[in-house]
Amino acid sequence: IIFGAQNCSPIEDEIRLVEVMRRLGLMIMQLTYNNQSLLACGCYEEEDSGLTRFGKQVIAEMNRVGMVIDMSHSAERSTLEAVDCSAQPVIISHANPSHFHPALRNKSNKVLDAIAANEGLLGFSLYPFHLKDGPQCSLDNFADMVAWTADRMGVNRIGFGSDLCQSQPQSVLEWMRTGRWSKVMDYGEGSSQDAGWPESLAWFGDNRDFPRIVDALKTKGFSDEELGLIMGGNWVDLLTRVAQPVAESAEIDAEI
């Protein structure tokens, strides 16, 4: 089990809390969750203001303590600036190429290229709103997307981040979309006419269906070794390289 935060709320507005949270076991942190944060801009904002001054300092601190920077829910300028600012690889843990489907959460070729050059990682999303044709996306089309991305980024720079909340009620979806920040419903990638959880993919009901994806990727020419990397090996490699435990600190020890 790996702990990751979907936004930067755990550190509030105190940079010292980056080390505190890493020492408590937080291994991955997103700089934003769709909205503007104290660190960067989310992908649903109309204007992307990029990294803030605080955001640049937090990135340096995350690098220092071995906390992985995740830009899955961030806007393009913020993501590119984070990659440029970070001395460590940056990840997009759950999203897809926007050329495959132009969802706000999906990423442009420019971002994919930056993540690859940074030796980071893209985790493919299985959330239907992020897929071509939504719930009707075929397994063959999905496998084509993976193969295309492997050709562009390199097979060592891709993995899976399914982004599925299985068997969760509507209330969980509503909390994800609005939390405490809004008095009106924000539908995210959905709409008022399509406000619930998306229909499940015919070929992926739960984690027991990952072998179906493996079989589909084999038809696209991936070797067993490459499939081992895509299905988990690349994540292990990245976390080994980036998520190193922080050195002992008497000041932080006293606080936790």
JSON list of N, CA and C in Angstrom, two decimals, residues 149-201:
[
{"chain": "A", "resi": 149, "resn": "THR", "atom": "N", "xyz": [1.52, 5.46, -27.27]},
{"chain": "A", "resi": 149, "resn": "THR", "atom": "CA", "xyz": [2.22, 6.19, -26.22]},
{"chain": "A", "resi": 149, "resn": "THR", "atom": "C", "xyz": [3.59, 5.59, -25.94]},
{"chain": "A", "resi": 150, "resn": "ALA", "atom": "N", "xyz": [3.67, 4.27, -26.00]},
{"chain": "A", "resi": 150, "resn": "ALA", "atom": "CA", "xyz": [4.97, 3.61, -25.81]},
{"chain": "A", "resi": 150, "resn": "ALA", "atom": "C", "xyz": [5.95, 4.04, -26.90]},
{"chain": "A", "resi": 151, "resn": "ASP", "atom": "N", "xyz": [5.46, 4.15, -28.13]},
{"chain": "A", "resi": 151, "resn": "ASP", "atom": "CA", "xyz": [6.32, 4.60, -29.23]},
{"chain": "A", "resi": 151, "resn": "ASP", "atom": "C", "xyz": [6.79, 6.04, -29.00]},
{"chain": "A", "resi": 152, "resn": "ARG", "atom": "N", "xyz": [5.93, 6.87, -28.44]},
{"chain": "A", "resi": 152, "resn": "ARG", "atom": "CA", "xyz": [6.28, 8.28, -28.27]},
{"chain": "A", "resi": 152, "resn": "ARG", "atom": "C", "xyz": [7.14, 8.51, -27.04]},
{"chain": "A", "resi": 153, "resn": "MET", "atom": "N", "xyz": [6.77, 7.91, -25.92]},
{"chain": "A", "resi": 153, "resn": "MET", "atom": "CA", "xyz": [7.45, 8.19, -24.65]},
{"chain": "A", "resi": 153, "resn": "MET", "atom": "C", "xyz": [8.55, 7.20, -24.31]},
{"chain": "A", "resi": 154, "resn": "GLY", "atom": "N", "xyz": [8.44, 5.99, -24.85]},
{"chain": "A", "resi": 154, "resn": "GLY", "atom": "CA", "xyz": [9.34, 4.90, -24.47]},
{"chain": "A", "resi": 154, "resn": "GLY", "atom": "C", "xyz": [8.64, 3.94, -23.53]},
{"chain": "A", "resi": 155, "resn": "VAL", "atom": "N", "xyz": [8.88, 2.67, -23.69]},
{"chain": "A", "resi": 155, "resn": "VAL", "atom": "CA", "xyz": [8.17, 1.67, -22.89]},
{"chain": "A", "resi": 155, "resn": "VAL", "atom": "C", "xyz": [8.53, 1.76, -21.41]},
{"chain": "A", "resi": 156, "resn": "ASN", "atom": "N", "xyz": [9.64, 2.40, -21.09]},
{"chain": "A", "resi": 156, "resn": "ASN", "atom": "CA", "xyz": [10.04, 2.57, -19.69]},
{"chain": "A", "resi": 156, "resn": "ASN", "atom": "C", "xyz": [9.33, 3.72, -19.00]},
{"chain": "A", "resi": 157, "resn": "ARG", "atom": "N", "xyz": [8.50, 4.47, -19.72]},
{"chain": "A", "resi": 157, "resn": "ARG", "atom": "CA", "xyz": [7.88, 5.68, -19.17]},
{"chain": "A", "resi": 157, "resn": "ARG", "atom": "C", "xyz": [6.37, 5.57, -19.05]},
{"chain": "A", "resi": 158, "resn": "ILE", "atom": "N", "xyz": [5.84, 4.36, -19.11]},
{"chain": "A", "resi": 158, "resn": "ILE", "atom": "CA", "xyz": [4.39, 4.17, -19.03]},
{"chain": "A", "resi": 158, "resn": "ILE", "atom": "C", "xyz": [4.04, 3.07, -18.05]},
{"chain": "A", "resi": 159, "resn": "GLY", "atom": "N", "xyz": [2.83, 3.17, -17.51]},
{"chain": "A", "resi": 159, "resn": "GLY", "atom": "CA", "xyz": [2.32, 2.16, -16.58]},
{"chain": "A", "resi": 159, "resn": "GLY", "atom": "C", "xyz": [0.81, 2.31, -16.48]},
{"chain": "A", "resi": 160, "resn": "PHE", "atom": "N", "xyz": [0.26, 1.88, -15.36]},
{"chain": "A", "resi": 160, "resn": "PHE", "atom": "CA", "xyz": [-1.19, 1.99, -15.16]},
{"chain": "A", "resi": 160, "resn": "PHE", "atom": "C", "xyz": [-1.49, 2.74, -13.87]},
{"chain": "A", "resi": 161, "resn": "GLY", "atom": "N", "xyz": [-2.53, 3.57, -13.94]},
{"chain": "A", "resi": 161, "resn": "GLY", "atom": "CA", "xyz": [-3.10, 4.25, -12.78]},
{"chain": "A", "resi": 161, "resn": "GLY", "atom": "C", "xyz": [-4.59, 4.31, -13.04]},
{"chain": "A", "resi": 162, "resn": "SER", "atom": "N", "xyz": [-5.30, 3.23, -12.75]},
{"chain": "A", "resi": 162, "resn": "SER", "atom": "CA", "xyz": [-6.65, 3.02, -13.29]},
{"chain": "A", "resi": 162, "resn": "SER", "atom": "C", "xyz": [-7.65, 4.11, -12.96]},
{"chain": "A", "resi": 163, "resn": "ASP", "atom": "N", "xyz": [-7.51, 4.78, -11.82]},
{"chain": "A", "resi": 163, "resn": "ASP", "atom": "CA", "xyz": [-8.41, 5.88, -11.44]},
{"chain": "A", "resi": 163, "resn": "ASP", "atom": "C", "xyz": [-9.85, 5.42, -11.31]},
{"chain": "A", "resi": 164, "resn": "LEU", "atom": "N", "xyz": [-10.06, 4.22, -10.84]},
{"chain": "A", "resi": 164, "resn": "LEU", "atom": "CA", "xyz": [-11.42, 3.70, -10.67]},
{"chain": "A", "resi": 164, "resn": "LEU", "atom": "C", "xyz": [-11.76, 3.58, -9.19]},
{"chain": "A", "resi": 165, "resn": "CYS", "atom": "N", "xyz": [-12.93, 4.09, -8.83]},
{"chain": "A", "resi": 165, "resn": "CYS", "atom": "CA", "xyz": [-13.47, 3.92, -7.47]},
{"chain": "A", "resi": 165, "resn": "CYS", "atom": "C", "xyz": [-14.57, 2.88, -7.56]},
{"chain": "A", "resi": 166, "resn": "GLN", "atom": "N", "xyz": [-14.21, 1.64, -7.33]},
{"chain": "A", "resi": 166, "resn": "GLN", "atom": "CA", "xyz": [-15.14, 0.54, -7.57]},
{"chain": "A", "resi": 166, "resn": "GLN", "atom": "C", "xyz": [-16.12, 0.38, -6.42]},
{"chain": "A", "resi": 167, "resn": "SER", "atom": "N", "xyz": [-17.41, 0.20, -6.77]},
{"chain": "A", "resi": 167, "resn": "SER", "atom": "CA", "xyz": [-18.48, -0.08, -5.80]},
{"chain": "A", "resi": 167, "resn": "SER", "atom": "C", "xyz": [-18.67, 1.05, -4.79]},
{"chain": "A", "resi": 168, "resn": "GLN", "atom": "N", "xyz": [-18.46, 2.28, -5.24]},
{"chain": "A", "resi": 168, "resn": "GLN", "atom": "CA", "xyz": [-18.65, 3.44, -4.36]},
{"chain": "A", "resi": 168, "resn": "GLN", "atom": "C", "xyz": [-19.98, 4.13, -4.68]},
{"chain": "A", "resi": 169, "resn": "PRO", "atom": "N", "xyz": [-20.66, 4.69, -3.66]},
{"chain": "A", "resi": 169, "resn": "PRO", "atom": "CA", "xyz": [-21.95, 5.35, -3.89]},
{"chain": "A", "resi": 169, "resn": "PRO", "atom": "C", "xyz": [-21.80, 6.71, -4.56]},
{"chain": "A", "resi": 170, "resn": "GLN", "atom": "N", "xyz": [-22.93, 7.25, -5.01]},
{"chain": "A", "resi": 170, "resn": "GLN", "atom": "CA", "xyz": [-22.97, 8.55, -5.65]},
{"chain": "A", "resi": 170, "resn": "GLN", "atom": "C", "xyz": [-22.41, 9.64, -4.74]},
{"chain": "A", "resi": 171, "resn": "SER", "atom": "N", "xyz": [-22.61, 9.50, -3.43]},
{"chain": "A", "resi": 171, "resn": "SER", "atom": "CA", "xyz": [-22.14, 10.52, -2.49]},
{"chain": "A", "resi": 171, "resn": "SER", "atom": "C", "xyz": [-20.63, 10.70, -2.56]},
{"chain": "A", "resi": 172, "resn": "VAL", "atom": "N", "xyz": [-19.89, 9.63, -2.82]},
{"chain": "A", "resi": 172, "resn": "VAL", "atom": "CA", "xyz": [-18.44, 9.72, -2.95]},
{"chain": "A", "resi": 172, "resn": "VAL", "atom": "C", "xyz": [-18.08, 10.55, -4.18]},
{"chain": "A", "resi": 173, "resn": "LEU", "atom": "N", "xyz": [-18.78, 10.33, -5.28]},
{"chain": "A", "resi": 173, "resn": "LEU", "atom": "CA", "xyz": [-18.53, 11.10, -6.50]},
{"chain": "A", "resi": 173, "resn": "LEU", "atom": "C", "xyz": [-18.81, 12.58, -6.28]},
{"chain": "A", "resi": 174, "resn": "GLU", "atom": "N", "xyz": [-19.90, 12.88, -5.59]},
{"chain": "A", "resi": 174, "resn": "GLU", "atom": "CA", "xyz": [-20.25, 14.28, -5.33]},
{"chain": "A", "resi": 174, "resn": "GLU", "atom": "C", "xyz": [-19.20, 14.94, -4.44]},
{"chain": "A", "resi": 175, "resn": "TRP", "atom": "N", "xyz": [-18.69, 14.20, -3.46]},
{"chain": "A", "resi": 175, "resn": "TRP", "atom": "CA", "xyz": [-17.64, 14.75, -2.60]},
{"chain": "A", "resi": 175, "resn": "TRP", "atom": "C", "xyz": [-16.37, 15.02, -3.40]},
{"chain": "A", "resi": 176, "resn": "MET", "atom": "N", "xyz": [-16.02, 14.10, -4.28]},
{"chain": "A", "resi": 176, "resn": "MET", "atom": "CA", "xyz": [-14.83, 14.28, -5.11]},
{"chain": "A", "resi": 176, "resn": "MET", "atom": "C", "xyz": [-14.95, 15.55, -5.95]},
{"chain": "A", "resi": 177, "resn": "ARG", "atom": "N", "xyz": [-16.14, 15.85, -6.42]},
{"chain": "A", "resi": 177, "resn": "ARG", "atom": "CA", "xyz": [-16.32, 16.96, -7.35]},
{"chain": "A", "resi": 177, "resn": "ARG", "atom": "C", "xyz": [-16.39, 18.32, -6.66]},
{"chain": "A", "resi": 178, "resn": "THR", "atom": "N", "xyz": [-16.98, 18.36, -5.47]},
{"chain": "A", "resi": 178, "resn": "THR", "atom": "CA", "xyz": [-17.20, 19.67, -4.84]},
{"chain": "A", "resi": 178, "resn": "THR", "atom": "C", "xyz": [-16.56, 19.82, -3.48]},
{"chain": "A", "resi": 179, "resn": "GLY", "atom": "N", "xyz": [-16.35, 18.73, -2.75]},
{"chain": "A", "resi": 179, "resn": "GLY", "atom": "CA", "xyz": [-15.76, 18.84, -1.42]},
{"chain": "A", "resi": 179, "resn": "GLY", "atom": "C", "xyz": [-16.48, 19.89, -0.58]},
{"chain": "A", "resi": 180, "resn": "ARG", "atom": "N", "xyz": [-15.71, 20.79, 0.01]},
{"chain": "A", "resi": 180, "resn": "ARG", "atom": "CA", "xyz": [-16.29, 21.89, 0.77]},
{"chain": "A", "resi": 180, "resn": "ARG", "atom": "C", "xyz": [-16.11, 23.24, 0.08]},
{"chain": "A", "resi": 181, "resn": "TRP", "atom": "N", "xyz": [-15.58, 23.23, -1.14]},
{"chain": "A", "resi": 181, "resn": "TRP", "atom": "CA", "xyz": [-15.23, 24.50, -1.78]},
{"chain": "A", "resi": 181, "resn": "TRP", "atom": "C", "xyz": [-16.39, 25.13, -2.54]},
{"chain": "A", "resi": 182, "resn": "SER", "atom": "N", "xyz": [-17.44, 24.37, -2.84]},
{"chain": "A", "resi": 182, "resn": "SER", "atom": "CA", "xyz": [-18.51, 24.91, -3.68]},
{"chain": "A", "resi": 182, "resn": "SER", "atom": "C", "xyz": [-19.89, 24.58, -3.11]},
{"chain": "A", "resi": 183, "resn": "LYS", "atom": "N", "xyz": [-20.84, 25.51, -3.28]},
{"chain": "A", "resi": 183, "resn": "LYS", "atom": "CA", "xyz": [-22.22, 25.28, -2.88]},
{"chain": "A", "resi": 183, "resn": "LYS", "atom": "C", "xyz": [-23.06, 24.77, -4.04]},
{"chain": "A", "resi": 184, "resn": "VAL", "atom": "N", "xyz": [-22.49, 24.71, -5.23]},
{"chain": "A", "resi": 184, "resn": "VAL", "atom": "CA", "xyz": [-23.18, 24.17, -6.39]},
{"chain": "A", "resi": 184, "resn": "VAL", "atom": "C", "xyz": [-22.38, 22.99, -6.93]},
{"chain": "A", "resi": 185, "resn": "MET", "atom": "N", "xyz": [-23.06, 22.09, -7.61]},
{"chain": "A", "resi": 185, "resn": "MET", "atom": "CA", "xyz": [-22.39, 20.89, -8.11]},
{"chain": "A", "resi": 185, "resn": "MET", "atom": "C", "xyz": [-21.46, 21.22, -9.27]},
{"chain": "A", "resi": 186, "resn": "ASP", "atom": "N", "xyz": [-20.24, 20.73, -9.18]},
{"chain": "A", "resi": 186, "resn": "ASP", "atom": "CA", "xyz": [-19.28, 20.79, -10.28]},
{"chain": "A", "resi": 186, "resn": "ASP", "atom": "C", "xyz": [-19.21, 19.38, -10.87]},
{"chain": "A", "resi": 187, "resn": "TYR", "atom": "N", "xyz": [-19.54, 19.25, -12.14]},
{"chain": "A", "resi": 187, "resn": "TYR", "atom": "CA", "xyz": [-19.69, 17.91, -12.72]},
{"chain": "A", "resi": 187, "resn": "TYR", "atom": "C", "xyz": [-18.40, 17.32, -13.27]},
{"chain": "A", "resi": 188, "resn": "GLY", "atom": "N", "xyz": [-17.31, 18.04, -13.19]},
{"chain": "A", "resi": 188, "resn": "GLY", "atom": "CA", "xyz": [-16.06, 17.49, -13.68]},
{"chain": "A", "resi": 188, "resn": "GLY", "atom": "C", "xyz": [-16.15, 17.15, -15.16]},
{"chain": "A", "resi": 189, "resn": "GLU", "atom": "N", "xyz": [-15.76, 15.93, -15.52]},
{"chain": "A", "resi": 189, "resn": "GLU", "atom": "CA", "xyz": [-15.83, 15.49, -16.91]},
{"chain": "A", "resi": 189, "resn": "GLU", "atom": "C", "xyz": [-17.24, 15.05, -17.29]},
{"chain": "A", "resi": 190, "resn": "GLY", "atom": "N", "xyz": [-18.16, 15.01, -16.31]},
{"chain": "A", "resi": 190, "resn": "GLY", "atom": "CA", "xyz": [-19.54, 14.67, -16.59]},
{"chain": "A", "resi": 190, "resn": "GLY", "atom": "C", "xyz": [-20.35, 15.90, -16.94]},
{"chain": "A", "resi": 191, "resn": "SER", "atom": "N", "xyz": [-21.66, 15.83, -16.74]},
{"chain": "A", "resi": 191, "resn": "SER", "atom": "CA", "xyz": [-22.55, 16.95, -17.03]},
{"chain": "A", "resi": 191, "resn": "SER", "atom": "C", "xyz": [-23.82, 16.77, -16.21]},
{"chain": "A", "resi": 192, "resn": "SER", "atom": "N", "xyz": [-24.68, 17.78, -16.22]},
{"chain": "A", "resi": 192, "resn": "SER", "atom": "CA", "xyz": [-25.94, 17.66, -15.49]},
{"chain": "A", "resi": 192, "resn": "SER", "atom": "C", "xyz": [-26.81, 16.55, -16.07]},
{"chain": "A", "resi": 193, "resn": "GLN", "atom": "N", "xyz": [-26.63, 16.24, -17.35]},
{"chain": "A", "resi": 193, "resn": "GLN", "atom": "CA", "xyz": [-27.37, 15.15, -17.98]},
{"chain": "A", "resi": 193, "resn": "GLN", "atom": "C", "xyz": [-26.70, 13.79, -17.76]},
{"chain": "A", "resi": 194, "resn": "ASP", "atom": "N", "xyz": [-25.47, 13.82, -17.32]},
{"chain": "A", "resi": 194, "resn": "ASP", "atom": "CA", "xyz": [-24.71, 12.58, -17.11]},
{"chain": "A", "resi": 194, "resn": "ASP", "atom": "C", "xyz": [-23.92, 12.74, -15.81]},
{"chain": "A", "resi": 195, "resn": "ALA", "atom": "N", "xyz": [-24.67, 12.84, -14.70]},
{"chain": "A", "resi": 195, "resn": "ALA", "atom": "CA", "xyz": [-24.08, 13.27, -13.44]},
{"chain": "A", "resi": 195, "resn": "ALA", "atom": "C", "xyz": [-23.57, 12.14, -12.56]},
{"chain": "A", "resi": 196, "resn": "GLY", "atom": "N", "xyz": [-23.89, 10.91, -12.91]},
{"chain": "A", "resi": 196, "resn": "GLY", "atom": "CA", "xyz": [-23.49, 9.80, -12.06]},
{"chain": "A", "resi": 196, "resn": "GLY", "atom": "C", "xyz": [-22.15, 9.20, -12.46]},
{"chain": "A", "resi": 197, "resn": "TRP", "atom": "N", "xyz": [-21.82, 8.08, -11.80]},
{"chain": "A", "resi": 197, "resn": "TRP", "atom": "CA", "xyz": [-20.64, 7.33, -12.22]},
{"chain": "A", "resi": 197, "resn": "TRP", "atom": "C", "xyz": [-20.84, 6.87, -13.66]},
{"chain": "A", "resi": 198, "resn": "PRO", "atom": "N", "xyz": [-19.81, 6.90, -14.48]},
{"chain": "A", "resi": 198, "resn": "PRO", "atom": "CA", "xyz": [-19.97, 6.40, -15.85]},
{"chain": "A", "resi": 198, "resn": "PRO", "atom": "C", "xyz": [-20.19, 4.89, -15.85]},
{"chain": "A", "resi": 199, "resn": "GLU", "atom": "N", "xyz": [-20.86, 4.43, -16.87]},
{"chain": "A", "resi": 199, "resn": "GLU", "atom": "CA", "xyz": [-21.05, 2.99, -17.06]},
{"chain": "A", "resi": 199, "resn": "GLU", "atom": "C", "xyz": [-19.70, 2.30, -17.15]},
{"chain": "A", "resi": 200, "resn": "SER", "atom": "N", "xyz": [-19.60, 1.10, -16.60]},
{"chain": "A", "resi": 200, "resn": "SER", "atom": "CA", "xyz": [-18.33, 0.36, -16.61]},
{"chain": "A", "resi": 200, "resn": "SER", "atom": "C", "xyz": [-17.98, -0.09, -18.02]},
{"chain": "A", "resi": 201, "resn": "LEU", "atom": "N", "xyz": [-16.69, -0.22, -18.26]},
{"chain": "A", "resi": 201, "resn": "LEU", "atom": "CA", "xyz": [-16.21, -0.78, -19.52]},
{"chain": "A", "resi": 201, "resn": "LEU", "atom": "C", "xyz": [-16.59, -2.25, -19.60]}
]
